[in-house]
Structures are given as C-alpha cells and as structure tokens.
Coordinates of N, CA, C and O in Angstrom, one line a residue:
M53 N -12.3 -0.2 -20.7 CA -12.4 0.5 -19.5 C -11.5 1.8 -19.5 O -10.4 1.6 -19.9
N54 N -12.1 2.9 -19.2 CA -11.3 4.1 -19.2 C -10.7 4.4 -17.8 O -11.3 5.0 -16.9
Y55 N -9.5 3.9 -17.6 CA -8.8 4.0 -16.3 C -8.5 5.4 -16.0 O -8.4 5.8 -14.8
A56 N -8.3 6.3 -17.0 CA -8.0 7.7 -16.8 C -9.1 8.3 -16.0 O -8.9 9.2 -15.1
E57 N -10.3 8.0 -16.4 CA -11.5 8.5 -15.7 C -11.6 8.0 -14.3 O -11.9 8.8 -13.4
V58 N -11.2 6.8 -14.1 CA -11.2 6.2 -12.7 C -10.2 6.9 -11.9 O -10.4 7.3 -10.7
I59 N -9.0 7.2 -12.5 CA -7.9 7.8 -11.7 C -8.3 9.3 -11.3 O -8.1 9.7 -10.2
E60 N -9.0 9.9 -12.2 CA -9.5 11.3 -11.8 C -10.5 11.2 -10.6 O -10.5 12.0 -9.7
Y61 N -11.4 10.2 -10.7 CA -12.3 10.0 -9.5 C -11.5 9.7 -8.2 O -11.8 10.3 -7.2
V62 N -10.5 8.9 -8.3 CA -9.7 8.5 -7.2 C -9.0 9.8 -6.6 O -8.9 10.0 -5.4
K63 N -8.4 10.6 -7.5 CA -7.8 11.9 -7.1 C -8.8 12.7 -6.3 O -8.4 13.2 -5.2
K64 N -10.0 12.8 -6.8 CA -11.0 13.6 -6.1 C -11.4 13.0 -4.7 O -11.4 13.7 -3.7
M65 N -11.6 11.7 -4.7 CA -12.1 11.1 -3.5 C -11.0 11.1 -2.4 O -11.3 11.3 -1.2
T66 N -9.8 10.8 -2.8 CA -8.7 10.8 -1.8 C -8.4 12.2 -1.3 O -7.9 12.3 -0.1
S67 N -8.7 13.2 -2.1 CA -8.5 14.6 -1.6 C -9.6 15.0 -0.7 O -9.4 15.7 0.2
D68 N -10.9 14.5 -1.0 CA -12.1 15.0 -0.3 C -12.6 14.2 0.8 O -13.5 14.6 1.5
N69 N -12.0 13.0 1.0 CA -12.6 12.0 1.9 C -12.4 12.3 3.4 O -12.9 11.6 4.3
G70 N -11.5 13.3 3.7 CA -11.3 13.7 5.1 C -10.4 12.8 5.9 O -10.2 13.0 7.1
R71 N -9.7 11.8 5.3 CA -8.8 11.0 6.0 C -7.5 11.8 6.3 O -6.9 12.4 5.5
P72 N -7.2 11.9 7.6 CA -6.1 12.7 8.1 C -4.8 12.1 7.6 O -4.6 10.9 7.7
A73 N -3.9 12.9 7.1 CA -2.6 12.4 6.7 C -1.7 12.4 8.0 O -1.7 13.4 8.7
N74 N -1.0 11.3 8.2 CA -0.2 11.2 9.4 C 1.1 12.0 9.2 O 1.7 12.3 10.2
Y75 N 1.4 12.4 8.0 CA 2.6 13.3 7.8 C 2.2 14.2 6.6 O 1.5 13.9 5.7
P76 N 2.8 15.5 6.6 CA 2.4 16.4 5.6 C 2.8 15.9 4.2 O 2.2 16.3 3.2
F77 N 3.8 15.1 4.1 CA 4.2 14.6 2.8 C 3.5 13.3 2.3 O 3.7 12.9 1.2
R78 N 2.6 12.8 3.2 CA 2.0 11.5 2.9 C 0.7 11.8 2.0 O -0.2 12.5 2.4
S79 N 0.7 11.3 0.8 CA -0.4 11.5 -0.1 C -1.1 10.2 -0.4 O -0.4 9.2 -0.9
R80 N -2.3 10.1 0.0 CA -3.1 8.9 -0.3 C -3.2 8.6 -1.7 O -3.2 7.4 -2.2
C81 N -3.3 9.6 -2.5 CA -3.4 9.4 -4.0 C -2.1 8.9 -4.6 O -2.1 7.9 -5.4
E82 N -1.0 9.4 -4.1 CA 0.3 8.9 -4.6 C 0.5 7.4 -4.2 O 1.0 6.6 -5.0
H83 N 0.1 7.1 -2.9 CA 0.1 5.7 -2.5 C -0.7 4.8 -3.4 O -0.3 3.8 -3.9
T84 N -1.9 5.3 -3.7 CA -2.8 4.5 -4.6 C -2.2 4.3 -5.9 O -2.3 3.2 -6.5
M85 N -1.6 5.3 -6.5 CA -1.0 5.1 -7.8 C 0.2 4.1 -7.8 O 0.4 3.3 -8.7
R86 N 1.0 4.1 -6.7 CA 2.0 3.1 -6.6 C 1.5 1.7 -6.4 O 2.0 0.7 -7.0
V87 N 0.4 1.6 -5.6 CA -0.3 0.3 -5.5 C -0.8 -0.2 -6.8 O -0.6 -1.4 -7.2
Y88 N -1.4 0.7 -7.6 CA -1.9 0.4 -8.9 C -0.7 -0.1 -9.8 O -0.9 -1.2 -10.5
R89 N 0.4 0.5 -9.8 CA 1.5 0.1 -10.6 C 2.1 -1.3 -10.2 O 2.4 -2.1 -11.0
W90 N 2.1 -1.5 -8.8 CA 2.6 -2.8 -8.3 C 1.6 -3.9 -8.7 O 1.9 -5.0 -9.0
A91 N 0.3 -3.6 -8.6 CA -0.7 -4.6 -8.9 C -0.6 -5.0 -10.4 O -0.7 -6.2 -10.7
I92 N -0.3 -4.1 -11.3 CA -0.1 -4.4 -12.7 C 1.1 -5.3 -12.9 O 1.1 -6.3 -13.6
K93 N 2.2 -5.0 -12.2 CA 3.4 -5.8 -12.3 C 3.1 -7.2 -11.8 O 3.6 -8.2 -12.4
L94 N 2.4 -7.3 -10.7 CA 2.2 -8.7 -10.1 C 1.2 -9.4 -11.0 O 1.4 -10.6 -11.3
Q95 N 0.2 -8.7 -11.6 CA -0.7 -9.4 -12.5 C 0.0 -9.9 -13.7 O -0.3 -11.0 -14.2
A96 N 1.0 -9.2 -14.2 CA 1.8 -9.6 -15.4 C 2.5 -10.9 -15.1 O 2.7 -11.8 -16.0
K97 N 2.9 -11.2 -13.8 CA 3.6 -12.4 -13.5 C 2.7 -13.5 -13.1 O 3.0 -14.7 -13.3
L98 N 1.5 -13.2 -12.5 CA 0.7 -14.2 -11.9 C -0.7 -14.4 -12.6 O -1.3 -15.4 -12.4
G99 N -1.1 -13.5 -13.5 CA -2.4 -13.6 -14.2 C -3.5 -13.0 -13.3 O -3.2 -12.2 -12.5
G100 N -4.7 -13.4 -13.6 CA -5.8 -12.9 -12.9 C -6.5 -11.9 -13.8 O -6.0 -11.4 -14.8
D101 N -7.7 -11.5 -13.4 CA -8.5 -10.6 -14.2 C -8.0 -9.1 -14.1 O -8.1 -8.6 -13.0
L102 N -7.4 -8.6 -15.1 CA -6.8 -7.3 -15.1 C -7.8 -6.2 -14.6 O -7.4 -5.3 -13.8
D103 N -9.0 -6.2 -15.2 CA -9.9 -5.2 -14.8 C -10.3 -5.2 -13.3 O -10.3 -4.1 -12.7
V104 N -10.5 -6.4 -12.8 CA -10.8 -6.5 -11.4 C -9.6 -6.0 -10.5 O -9.8 -5.2 -9.6
I105 N -8.4 -6.4 -10.9 CA -7.2 -6.0 -10.2 C -7.0 -4.5 -10.2 O -6.8 -3.8 -9.2
V106 N -7.1 -3.9 -11.4 CA -6.8 -2.5 -11.6 C -7.9 -1.7 -10.8 O -7.6 -0.7 -10.1
L107 N -9.1 -2.0 -11.0 CA -10.2 -1.3 -10.3 C -10.1 -1.4 -8.8 O -10.2 -0.4 -8.1
A108 N -9.8 -2.6 -8.3 CA -9.6 -2.7 -6.9 C -8.4 -1.9 -6.3 O -8.5 -1.3 -5.3
A109 N -7.3 -2.0 -7.1 CA -6.1 -1.2 -6.7 C -6.4 0.2 -6.7 O -6.0 1.0 -5.7
L110 N -7.0 0.7 -7.7 CA -7.3 2.2 -7.8 C -8.3 2.7 -6.7 O -8.1 3.7 -6.2
L111 N -9.3 1.9 -6.4 CA -10.4 2.3 -5.6 C -10.2 1.9 -4.1 O -11.0 2.2 -3.3
H112 N -9.1 1.2 -3.8 CA -9.0 0.5 -2.5 C -9.0 1.5 -1.3 O -9.4 1.1 -0.2
D113 N -8.6 2.7 -1.5 CA -8.5 3.7 -0.4 C -9.3 4.9 -0.5 O -9.0 6.0 0.1
I114 N -10.4 4.8 -1.3 CA -11.2 6.1 -1.5 C -12.1 6.4 -0.3 O -12.5 7.5 -0.2
G115 N -12.4 5.4 0.5 CA -13.3 5.7 1.6 C -12.6 6.0 2.9 O -11.5 5.6 3.2
W116 N -13.3 6.8 3.7 CA -12.8 7.1 5.1 C -14.0 7.5 6.0 O -14.8 8.3 5.5
D117 N -14.0 7.0 7.2 CA -14.9 7.4 8.2 C -14.3 7.1 9.5 O -13.7 6.0 9.7
D118 N -14.4 8.0 10.5 CA -13.8 7.8 11.8 C -14.5 6.7 12.5 O -13.9 6.1 13.5
Q119 N -15.7 6.3 12.2 CA -16.5 5.3 12.9 C -16.5 3.9 12.3 O -16.9 3.0 13.0
R120 N -16.1 3.8 11.1 CA -16.2 2.5 10.4 C -14.9 2.2 9.6 O -14.1 3.1 9.3
P121 N -14.6 0.9 9.4 CA -13.4 0.5 8.7 C -13.4 1.1 7.3 O -14.4 1.2 6.6
H122 N -12.2 1.6 6.9 CA -12.2 2.3 5.6 C -12.4 1.4 4.4 O -12.9 1.8 3.4
G123 N -12.2 0.1 4.6 CA -12.5 -0.9 3.5 C -14.0 -1.0 3.3 O -14.4 -1.1 2.1
E124 N -14.7 -1.0 4.4 CA -16.2 -1.1 4.3 C -16.7 0.2 3.6 O -17.5 0.1 2.6
V125 N -16.3 1.4 4.0 CA -16.7 2.6 3.4 C -16.3 2.7 2.0 O -17.1 3.1 1.1
G126 N -15.0 2.3 1.7 CA -14.5 2.4 0.4 C -15.3 1.4 -0.6 O -15.5 1.8 -1.7
A127 N -15.6 0.2 -0.1 CA -16.3 -0.7 -0.9 C -17.7 -0.2 -1.3 O -18.1 -0.3 -2.5
E128 N -18.4 0.5 -0.4 CA -19.7 1.1 -0.7 C -19.6 2.2 -1.8 O -20.3 2.2 -2.7
L129 N -18.6 3.0 -1.6 CA -18.4 4.1 -2.6 C -17.9 3.6 -3.9 O -18.4 4.0 -5.0
A130 N -17.1 2.6 -3.9 CA -16.6 2.0 -5.2 C -17.7 1.3 -5.9 O -17.8 1.5 -7.2
V131 N -18.5 0.5 -5.2 CA -19.7 -0.1 -5.9 C -20.6 0.9 -6.5 O -21.0 0.7 -7.7
E132 N -20.9 1.9 -5.8 CA -21.8 3.0 -6.3 C -21.2 3.6 -7.5 O -21.9 3.9 -8.5
Y133 N -19.9 4.0 -7.4 CA -19.2 4.6 -8.6 C -19.2 3.7 -9.8 O -19.5 4.1 -10.9
M134 N -18.7 2.5 -9.6 CA -18.6 1.5 -10.7 C -20.0 1.3 -11.4 O -20.1 1.2 -12.6
D135 N -21.0 1.2 -10.6 CA -22.4 1.1 -11.1 C -22.7 2.3 -12.0 O -23.3 2.2 -13.1
S136 N -22.4 3.5 -11.5 CA -22.7 4.7 -12.2 C -22.0 4.8 -13.6 O -22.5 5.6 -14.5
I137 N -20.9 4.2 -13.7 CA -20.1 4.2 -15.0 C -20.4 3.0 -15.9 O -19.7 2.8 -16.9
G138 N -21.3 2.1 -15.4 CA -21.6 1.0 -16.2 C -20.7 -0.2 -16.2 O -20.7 -1.0 -17.2
V139 N -20.0 -0.4 -15.1 CA -19.1 -1.6 -15.0 C -20.0 -2.9 -14.9 O -21.1 -2.8 -14.2
D140 N -19.5 -4.0 -15.4 CA -20.2 -5.2 -15.3 C -20.5 -5.6 -13.9 O -19.6 -5.5 -13.0
P141 N -21.8 -6.0 -13.5 CA -22.1 -6.3 -12.2 C -21.2 -7.4 -11.5 O -20.9 -7.3 -10.3
D142 N -20.7 -8.4 -12.2 CA -19.8 -9.4 -11.6 C -18.5 -8.7 -11.2 O -18.0 -9.0 -10.2
I143 N -18.0 -7.9 -12.1 CA -16.7 -7.2 -11.7 C -17.0 -6.3 -10.5 O -16.1 -6.2 -9.6
I144 N -18.1 -5.6 -10.5 CA -18.4 -4.7 -9.4 C -18.4 -5.5 -8.1 O -17.8 -5.1 -7.1
R145 N -19.0 -6.7 -8.1 CA -19.1 -7.5 -6.9 C -17.7 -7.9 -6.4 O -17.4 -7.8 -5.3
R146 N -16.9 -8.4 -7.4 CA -15.6 -8.9 -7.1 C -14.7 -7.8 -6.5 O -13.9 -8.0 -5.6
V147 N -14.7 -6.6 -7.2 CA -13.9 -5.4 -6.7 C -14.4 -5.0 -5.3 O -13.6 -4.8 -4.4
G148 N -15.7 -4.9 -5.1 CA -16.2 -4.5 -3.8 C -15.7 -5.5 -2.7 O -15.4 -5.0 -1.6
E149 N -15.7 -6.8 -3.0 CA -15.3 -7.8 -2.0 C -13.8 -7.5 -1.7 O -13.4 -7.6 -0.5
I150 N -13.0 -7.3 -2.7 CA -11.5 -7.0 -2.4 C -11.3 -5.8 -1.6 O -10.6 -5.8 -0.6
I151 N -12.0 -4.7 -1.9 CA -11.8 -3.5 -1.2 C -12.3 -3.7 0.3 O -11.6 -3.2 1.2
M152 N -13.4 -4.4 0.5 CA -13.9 -4.7 1.8 C -12.9 -5.3 2.7 O -12.8 -5.0 3.9
I153 N -12.1 -6.2 2.2 CA -11.2 -7.0 3.1 C -9.7 -6.7 2.9 O -8.8 -7.3 3.5
H154 N -9.4 -5.7 2.0 CA -8.0 -5.5 1.6 C -7.1 -5.1 2.8 O -5.9 -5.4 2.8
E155 N -7.6 -4.6 3.9 CA -6.8 -4.2 5.0 C -6.5 -5.3 6.0 O -5.7 -5.2 6.9
D156 N -7.2 -6.4 5.9 CA -7.0 -7.6 6.8 C -5.9 -8.4 6.3 O -6.1 -9.6 5.8
K157 N -4.7 -7.9 6.4 CA -3.5 -8.6 5.8 C -3.2 -9.9 6.5 O -2.5 -10.7 5.9
D158 N -3.7 -10.1 7.7 CA -3.4 -11.4 8.4 C -4.5 -12.4 8.2 O -4.5 -13.5 8.9
T159 N -5.5 -12.2 7.3 CA -6.6 -13.1 7.2 C -6.1 -14.5 6.8 O -5.1 -14.7 6.0
E160 N -6.8 -15.5 7.2 CA -6.5 -16.9 6.8 C -7.6 -17.4 5.8 O -7.6 -18.5 5.4
A161 N -8.5 -16.5 5.5 CA -9.6 -16.8 4.5 C -9.0 -17.2 3.2 O -7.9 -16.7 2.8
E162 N -9.8 -18.0 2.5 CA -9.5 -18.3 1.1 C -9.7 -17.0 0.2 O -10.8 -16.5 0.3
L163 N -8.7 -16.6 -0.5 CA -8.8 -15.4 -1.3 C -8.7 -15.7 -2.8 O -7.9 -16.6 -3.2
S164 N -9.3 -14.8 -3.6 CA -9.1 -15.0 -5.0 C -7.7 -14.5 -5.4 O -7.1 -13.7 -4.6
L165 N -7.2 -14.9 -6.5 CA -5.9 -14.4 -7.0 C -5.9 -12.9 -7.1 O -4.9 -12.2 -6.7
E166 N -7.0 -12.3 -7.6 CA -7.0 -10.9 -7.7 C -6.9 -10.2 -6.3 O -6.2 -9.2 -6.2
C167 N -7.6 -10.7 -5.3 CA -7.5 -10.2 -4.0 C -6.1 -10.3 -3.4 O -5.6 -9.3 -2.9
K168 N -5.5 -11.4 -3.6 CA -4.1 -11.6 -3.2 C -3.2 -10.6 -3.8 O -2.3 -10.0 -3.1
I169 N -3.3 -10.3 -5.1 CA -2.5 -9.4 -5.8 C -2.7 -8.0 -5.3 O -1.7 -7.3 -5.0
V170 N -3.9 -7.6 -5.1 CA -4.1 -6.2 -4.6 C -3.6 -6.1 -3.1 O -3.0 -5.0 -2.8
M171 N -3.8 -7.0 -2.3 CA -3.3 -7.0 -0.9 C -1.8 -6.9 -0.9 O -1.2 -6.1 -0.2
D172 N -1.2 -7.7 -1.8 CA 0.3 -7.7 -1.9 C 0.8 -6.4 -2.4 O 1.8 -5.9 -1.9
A173 N 0.2 -5.8 -3.4 CA 0.6 -4.5 -4.0 C 0.5 -3.5 -2.9 O 1.4 -2.6 -2.8
D174 N -0.5 -3.5 -2.1 CA -0.7 -2.6 -1.0 C 0.4 -2.7 0.0 O 1.0 -1.7 0.5
L175 N 0.8 -3.9 0.3 CA 1.9 -4.2 1.3 C 3.3 -3.7 0.7 O 4.1 -3.0 1.4
L176 N 3.5 -4.0 -0.6 CA 4.8 -3.7 -1.2 C 5.0 -2.2 -1.3 O 6.2 -1.8 -1.3
D177 N 4.0 -1.4 -1.4 CA 4.2 0.0 -1.5 C 5.0 0.6 -0.3 O 5.6 1.6 -0.5
E178 N 4.9 0.1 0.8 CA 5.4 0.8 2.0 C 6.6 0.1 2.6 O 6.9 0.2 3.8
V179 N 7.4 -0.6 1.8 CA 8.6 -1.2 2.2 C 9.7 -1.1 1.1 O 9.4 -1.1 0.0
G180 N 10.9 -0.9 1.6 CA 12.0 -0.8 0.6 C 12.6 0.7 0.6 O 12.5 1.4 1.6
A181 N 13.0 1.1 -0.6 CA 13.5 2.4 -0.7 C 12.5 3.5 -0.3 O 12.9 4.5 0.3
I182 N 11.3 3.3 -0.6 CA 10.2 4.2 -0.3 C 10.1 4.4 1.3 O 9.9 5.5 1.8
S183 N 10.3 3.3 2.0 CA 10.2 3.4 3.5 C 11.4 4.1 4.1 O 11.3 4.8 5.1
I184 N 12.6 3.9 3.5 CA 13.7 4.7 3.9 C 13.5 6.2 3.7 O 13.7 7.0 4.7
L185 N 13.0 6.5 2.6 CA 12.7 7.9 2.3 C 11.6 8.4 3.3 O 11.7 9.5 3.9
W186 N 10.6 7.7 3.5 CA 9.5 8.0 4.4 C 10.0 8.3 5.8 O 9.7 9.3 6.4
D187 N 10.8 7.3 6.3 CA 11.4 7.4 7.7 C 12.3 8.7 7.8 O 12.3 9.3 8.8
A188 N 13.1 8.9 6.8 CA 14.0 10.1 6.8 C 13.1 11.4 6.8 O 13.4 12.3 7.6
M189 N 12.1 11.4 6.0 CA 11.2 12.6 5.9 C 10.4 12.8 7.2 O 10.3 13.9 7.7
A190 N 10.0 11.7 7.8 CA 9.2 11.8 9.0 C 10.1 12.3 10.2 O 9.7 13.1 11.0
T191 N 11.3 11.8 10.2 CA 12.3 12.3 11.2 C 12.6 13.7 11.1 O 12.6 14.5 12.1
A192 N 12.7 14.2 9.8 CA 12.9 15.6 9.6 C 11.8 16.5 10.1 O 12.0 17.7 10.4
C193 N 10.6 15.9 10.2 CA 9.4 16.7 10.7 C 9.4 16.8 12.2 O 8.6 17.5 12.8
E194 N 10.2 16.0 12.9 CA 10.2 16.0 14.3 C 11.1 17.0 14.9 O 12.0 17.6 14.2
D195 N 11.0 17.3 16.2 CA 11.9 18.2 16.9 C 13.2 17.5 17.0 O 13.3 16.3 17.1
E196 N 14.3 18.3 16.9 CA 15.7 17.9 17.1 C 16.0 16.7 16.1 O 16.5 15.7 16.5
A197 N 15.6 16.9 14.9 CA 15.9 15.9 13.8 C 17.4 15.7 13.7 O 18.1 16.7 13.8
S198 N 17.8 14.5 13.4 CA 19.2 14.2 13.2 C 19.3 13.0 12.3 O 18.4 12.2 12.2
Y199 N 20.5 12.8 11.8 CA 20.8 11.6 11.0 C 20.7 10.3 11.9 O 20.1 9.3 11.4
K200 N 21.1 10.4 13.1 CA 21.1 9.3 14.0 C 19.6 8.9 14.3 O 19.3 7.7 14.4
K201 N 18.8 9.9 14.5 CA 17.4 9.6 14.8 C 16.7 8.9 13.6 O 15.9 8.0 13.7
A202 N 17.1 9.4 12.4 CA 16.6 8.8 11.2 C 17.1 7.3 11.1 O 16.3 6.4 10.8
Y203 N 18.4 7.1 11.4 CA 18.9 5.8 11.3 C 18.2 4.9 12.3 O 17.8 3.8 11.9
Y204 N 17.9 5.3 13.5 CA 17.2 4.4 14.5 C 15.8 4.2 14.1 O 15.3 3.1 14.3
R205 N 15.2 5.2 13.4 CA 13.8 5.0 13.0 C 13.8 3.9 11.8 O 12.9 3.0 11.8
I206 N 14.7 4.1 10.9 CA 14.8 3.1 9.8 C 15.1 1.7 10.3 O 14.5 0.7 9.9
K207 N 16.0 1.6 11.2 CA 16.4 0.3 11.8 C 15.2 -0.3 12.5 O 14.9 -1.5 12.4
N208 N 14.4 0.5 13.3 CA 13.3 0.0 14.0 C 12.2 -0.5 13.0 O 11.6 -1.6 13.2
Y209 N 12.0 0.3 11.9 CA 11.0 -0.1 10.9 C 11.4 -1.5 10.3 O 10.6 -2.4 10.1
Y210 N 12.7 -1.6 10.0 CA 13.2 -2.9 9.4 C 13.0 -4.0 10.4 O 12.5 -5.1 10.0
R211 N 13.3 -3.9 11.7 CA 13.1 -4.9 12.7 C 11.6 -5.3 12.8 O 11.3 -6.5 12.8
I212 N 10.7 -4.4 12.8 CA 9.3 -4.6 12.9 C 8.7 -5.3 11.7 O 7.9 -6.2 11.8
N213 N 9.2 -4.8 10.5 CA 8.5 -5.3 9.3 C 9.2 -6.5 8.6 O 8.5 -7.1 7.8
K214 N 10.4 -6.8 8.9 CA 11.0 -8.0 8.2 C 10.1 -9.2 8.4 O 9.9 -9.9 7.4
P215 N 9.6 -9.5 9.6 CA 8.8 -10.8 9.7 C 7.4 -10.7 9.1 O 6.7 -11.7 8.9
K216 N 7.0 -9.5 8.6 CA 5.7 -9.3 8.0 C 5.6 -9.9 6.6 O 4.6 -9.8 6.0
I217 N 6.7 -10.5 6.2 CA 6.7 -11.3 4.9 C 5.5 -12.3 4.9 O 5.0 -12.6 3.9
R218 N 5.2 -12.8 6.1 CA 4.1 -13.7 6.3 C 2.8 -13.2 5.7 O 1.9 -14.0 5.4
R219 N 2.7 -11.9 5.7 CA 1.4 -11.3 5.2 C 1.3 -11.4 3.6 O 0.2 -11.2 3.1
C220 N 2.4 -11.6 3.0 CA 2.4 -11.7 1.5 C 1.6 -12.9 1.1 O 1.9 -14.0 1.7
K221 N 0.8 -12.8 0.1 CA -0.1 -13.9 -0.3 C 0.4 -14.6 -1.5 O 0.0 -15.7 -1.8
T222 N 1.4 -14.1 -2.2 CA 1.9 -14.7 -3.4 C 3.5 -14.9 -3.3 O 4.1 -14.1 -2.6
D223 N 4.0 -15.9 -4.0 CA 5.4 -16.1 -4.0 C 6.1 -14.8 -4.7 O 7.2 -14.5 -4.3
A224 N 5.5 -14.3 -5.7 CA 6.1 -13.1 -6.4 C 6.3 -11.9 -5.4 O 7.3 -11.3 -5.4
A225 N 5.3 -11.7 -4.5 CA 5.4 -10.6 -3.5 C 6.4 -11.0 -2.5 O 7.1 -10.1 -2.0
R226 N 6.4 -12.3 -2.1 CA 7.4 -12.7 -1.1 C 8.9 -12.4 -1.6 O 9.7 -12.0 -0.9
A227 N 9.1 -12.7 -2.9 CA 10.4 -12.5 -3.5 C 10.7 -11.0 -3.5 O 11.9 -10.6 -3.2
E228 N 9.8 -10.2 -3.8 CA 10.0 -8.8 -3.9 C 10.2 -8.2 -2.5 O 11.1 -7.4 -2.2
W229 N 9.4 -8.7 -1.5 CA 9.6 -8.3 -0.1 C 11.0 -8.6 0.4 O 11.6 -7.8 1.0
T230 N 11.5 -9.8 0.1 CA 12.8 -10.2 0.5 C 13.9 -9.3 -0.1 O 14.8 -8.8 0.6
K231 N 13.7 -8.9 -1.4 CA 14.7 -8.0 -2.0 C 14.7 -6.7 -1.3 O 15.7 -6.0 -1.1
R232 N 13.5 -6.2 -1.0 CA 13.4 -4.9 -0.4 C 13.9 -4.9 1.0 O 14.6 -3.9 1.5
M233 N 13.8 -6.0 1.8 CA 14.4 -6.0 3.1 C 15.9 -6.1 3.0 O 16.6 -5.5 3.8
Q234 N 16.4 -6.8 2.0 CA 17.8 -6.8 1.8 C 18.4 -5.4 1.4 O 19.4 -5.0 1.9
L235 N 17.6 -4.7 0.7 CA 18.0 -3.3 0.3 C 18.1 -2.5 1.6 O 19.1 -1.7 1.8
I236 N 17.1 -2.6 2.5 CA 17.1 -1.8 3.7 C 18.3 -2.2 4.6 O 19.0 -1.4 5.2
E237 N 18.5 -3.5 4.7 CA 19.7 -4.1 5.5 C 21.0 -3.5 4.9 O 21.9 -3.1 5.7
T238 N 21.2 -3.6 3.6 CA 22.4 -3.1 3.0 C 22.6 -1.6 3.3 O 23.7 -1.1 3.6
Y239 N 21.5 -0.8 3.2 CA 21.5 0.6 3.4 C 21.9 0.9 4.9 O 22.8 1.7 5.2
L240 N 21.3 0.1 5.8 CA 21.6 0.3 7.3 C 23.1 0.0 7.5 O 23.8 0.7 8.3
T241 N 23.6 -1.0 6.9 CA 25.0 -1.4 7.1 C 25.9 -0.3 6.7 O 26.9 0.1 7.4
Q242 N 25.6 0.3 5.5 CA 26.5 1.4 5.0 C 26.3 2.6 5.8 O 27.3 3.3 6.1
L243 N 25.1 2.9 6.3 CA 24.8 4.1 7.1 C 25.6 4.0 8.4 O 26.1 5.0 8.9
E244 N 25.6 2.8 9.0 CA 26.3 2.6 10.3 C 27.8 2.9 10.1 O 28.4 3.5 10.9
K245 N 28.4 2.5 9.0 CA 29.8 2.8 8.7 C 30.0 4.3 8.6 O 31.1 4.8 9.0
E246 N 29.1 5.0 8.1 CA 29.2 6.4 7.9 C 28.9 7.3 9.1 O 29.4 8.4 9.2
L247 N 28.0 6.8 9.9 CA 27.6 7.5 11.1 C 28.4 7.3 12.4 O 28.5 8.1 13.2
F248 N 28.8 6.0 12.6 CA 29.4 5.7 13.9 C 30.9 5.3 13.8 O 31.4 5.0 12.8

C-alpha cells in the first residue's frame, strides 16, 4: 500500500472539502497526521490490521457537508477513493465502517479492535501538551488576550475533559489519557504559582 499517495489525497481533500476551521491555526490535515501517528503507536501495542487502521486514520476526516454527519460523507468519499486505487474490497468495507462511526465516541456498540484504535487515536490528538498550546493560541486570537485568560481556558478544558477518559476504548489509550491529564494538571499547578 502506497501511504504517501493516500496522504497526498488527504491533503487535497482536507484543503478542498469546505470544512470551516474554528481557528486560523487549526489544520485538519495536521490533525489527521497526528491521528495517523497515534494510530500506528496504538497498533504497535495492541495489534490489529495495520492497513485498515492506517487507512481509516488517514481518511477519517476527509468529508464535510453542512447537512450531513462528516463521518457519513467521509466514508462515502473514502470508499470511492479506495476502490479507485484498487484496495481489497474487505478492507474498503472495514475502513468505511470505521469512518462512518468514528465520531460517536460514546457508543456502546461492539467495535472492532481497529475501530477502537482509530477512535482512541482521534481522542488522544486533542488532549495534553497539544491542548495547552491550542488553548493558549485560541486565547491569543481573542480580544483582550492575557495569560490569565489562557490559564482559565486551559483549566476549564482540563475540568471538562478529564472525565472523558470513559470514551477511550482501549487500556493503552486510557493510560495515555491519564498521563496527558497529569501533564495538564502539573502545568496548571506551576502556572498558578507563576501567575497568582
């Protein structure tokens, strides 16, 4: 499988799909590449079909439509694309299913290991050091930006997201989530000492 070709397709689709960025620094393609790297790390620990995991991670956010769930749109585009490059029909089916449901992080449905890994990789991308950076940059984009505003935004993110560990589908992701929450907590403690 030529993943470089798939990555080029993802760059084009995430650039052209019309999905509005909630911040000027937010790149759907960069997010996708981080999810891809996390999916590979989780697969190395947990197993599963690497081609299914990599393709689903890379293609999970290519779709966008204001009227339909992006997982549904993305699955349709991904299936069409994979078929056009000659991917095995069983892999196409499995990847399409993962993309279709990847955003339903609270599902109670029975999921394949590959689906769990992709969902967990998607979750892990937006918590930890990256979320601290995101919150600081988002605050800087607001009127009257300040260190204290950034501190309160980071603290609120931590409070809201700490319990979302329940969304992690694998023990490996739960362990990583816990480490990342501890990192944010340690950062906030130090920032409090420096700001107040």
